[in-house]
Amino acid sequence: MKRLITLTVNDKKYEVAVEPNMTLVDLLRYELGLTGTKKGCEVGDCGSCTVIMDGNPVNSCLVLAVQANGRDILTIEGLETDEGLHPVQQAFVDKGAIQCGFCTSGMILSAKNLLDRNAKPDEAEVRMAISGNLCRCTGYQKIVEAIKSASGWREGSGKSHE
Amino acid sequence: MLLPKFDFHEPTTIEEACQIMAELGQKAKLIAGGTDLIVNMKRKVLSPEHLVSLSRIDALKNVDLSDGPLRIGACVTAAALAESEGIKRTFSAFSKGASVLGTPLIRNLATIAGNLVSARPAADLPPSLMAYGAKVVLKKSAGERSVALEDFFRGPGQTVVGKDEILTEILIDKPLGYTGAGYIKLGVRKTLEISLVNVAAFISLDSQDGSIQRARIVLGAVAPIPIRVPSAEQILVGEKPTETLFVRAGETAAQDSRPIDDFRGSAEYRRDMIEVLTRRALEMAFNEARSHE
Ligand SMILES: Cc1cc2nc3c(=O)[nH]c(=O)nc-3n(C[C@H](O)[C@H](O)[C@H](O)COP(=O)(O)OP(=O)(O)OC[C@H]3O[C@@H](n4cnc5c(N)ncnc54)[C@H](O)[C@@H]3O)c2cc1C
Ligand code: FES
Ligand code: FES
């Protein structure tokens, strides 16, 4: 039987009826049309389905939609503002950290979460923060460089997005 | 990958959850972080008719570091355990285990009870918890019991938890005096890794420069369940800690364990690693014991 749930996604409230066996990633992609969140392995290995739930990045393929009832979700679509791309997004573009793009949403969300907690991470901390996000294209080097270059953004010129 | 269909229950108290489990019994599965269960359901290894979620029971999310034993609620996540400064200070080996479990994303979902009840031979939380002598509390409508973690595991995926029971709490007595512990996970990668071998060691000294009073060595991933190695522990008790002593304990642990060959590593390699890692975990435990009071 379907259940009515309410959740906030990218600051917008949604009320949807979902089957208990629907995962959060399927709710986002197929019911809400937010296809920025990707689906790779579907079993927690790859991180392409990363979303931030109540402030913590998680694999949305392992969360049931009904478990997201009442929660606050941030997906890649929620990062851009009227001022433009989020500094982490911009850094990925500038540094050539995107190839096929399949890992990018998850990478950026994991990176944003890191920088929200630790404005000046060292390289080891950057690599640890994205260690649940697999990339088959870039070899990670440019991703790490992009995250490091974005790490000063809070002190930067009126570019704060929060 | 579709999930099999099920009915979903979301109790908000432990009592309510116990009642639901008493009624549904065999047909129901508890779900906490879901990182083990959802994967098994997607792979069609399991298809319970009912899922009973523990995530809305706030009483299962507390860590109590005040007086008495450390009490950890069933639904505390690996991330919360790894981030707790109090746990790191007093239970460094356990903190280490939590910090190397899965990936940062998995740690935000994975709970301590889920890690114990899923009973994977290579799981990261059981070895150190066993080395510290942890106990778990199992509740059902008819009452509760407490079980030493040592007596908890029955085989891969199997524990003493009854169909209508819920693991509500993990208790660890605070180590007194000169005690220390160490945990080492060996894999081929730094993250997203199932251990080839993991080793936890705990020792207590009778004084700062004294002899070893108690010792526990626990090996993971080398048997169907995490195991203690009494023969190696006996070598240590009553002796002055020295490098040679730790080497002997490592050799004994390696001799008395029966690891298997699989695609991750050969039995021979695992046995060699047990020797080295037991020695190193004991050194970690000793160094901590000397500086703790
Ligand atoms: C990509 C990936 C990597 C992983 N890496 C590791 C790793 O490195 N190390 C490691 O140890 N594990 C690892 N795991 C396994 C898993 O994440 C952990 O075992 C986790 O702690 C399970 O907790 P959970 O809350 O997600 O459990 P769930 O999946 O919710 O539950 C697991 C089992 O425990 C039962 N259960 C849960 N809570 C209770 C309770 N309170 N009382 C009674 N029964 C209960 C459930 O019914 C189910 O049978 C990994 C998993 C994935 C998907
Ligand atoms: S799709 Fe969720 S981790 Fe791969
Ligand atoms: S850019 Fe292709 S997977 Fe990372």
Short mmCIF file of C-alpha atoms in Angstrom, two decimals, chain A residues 45 54 56 59 61 72 89 103 113 125 128 130-131 134 138-139 142 153:
data_model
loop_
_atom_site.label_atom_id
_atom_site.label_comp_id
_atom_site.label_asym_id
_atom_site.label_seq_id
_atom_site.Cartn_x
_atom_site.Cartn_y
_atom_site.Cartn_z
CA ASP A 45 29.58 0.76 -3.62
CA ASP A 54 19.76 16.09 7.31
CA ASN A 56 25.01 14.04 6.13
CA ASN A 59 23.93 6.60 -0.57
CA CYS A 61 20.11 3.80 -3.22
CA ASP A 72 15.71 17.48 4.54
CA GLN A 89 30.82 23.15 -9.00
CA CYS A 103 30.34 10.52 -10.64
CA ASN A 113 29.98 18.51 2.84
CA GLU A 125 41.25 14.70 4.21
CA MET A 128 39.09 10.46 2.53
CA ILE A 130 35.48 11.35 -1.51
CA SER A 131 36.53 7.79 -0.78
CA LEU A 134 34.18 6.13 -7.42
CA THR A 138 39.63 11.11 -14.17
CA GLY A 139 42.04 9.19 -11.98
CA LYS A 142 41.86 16.77 -11.04
CA TRP A 153 35.80 29.96 -1.09
#
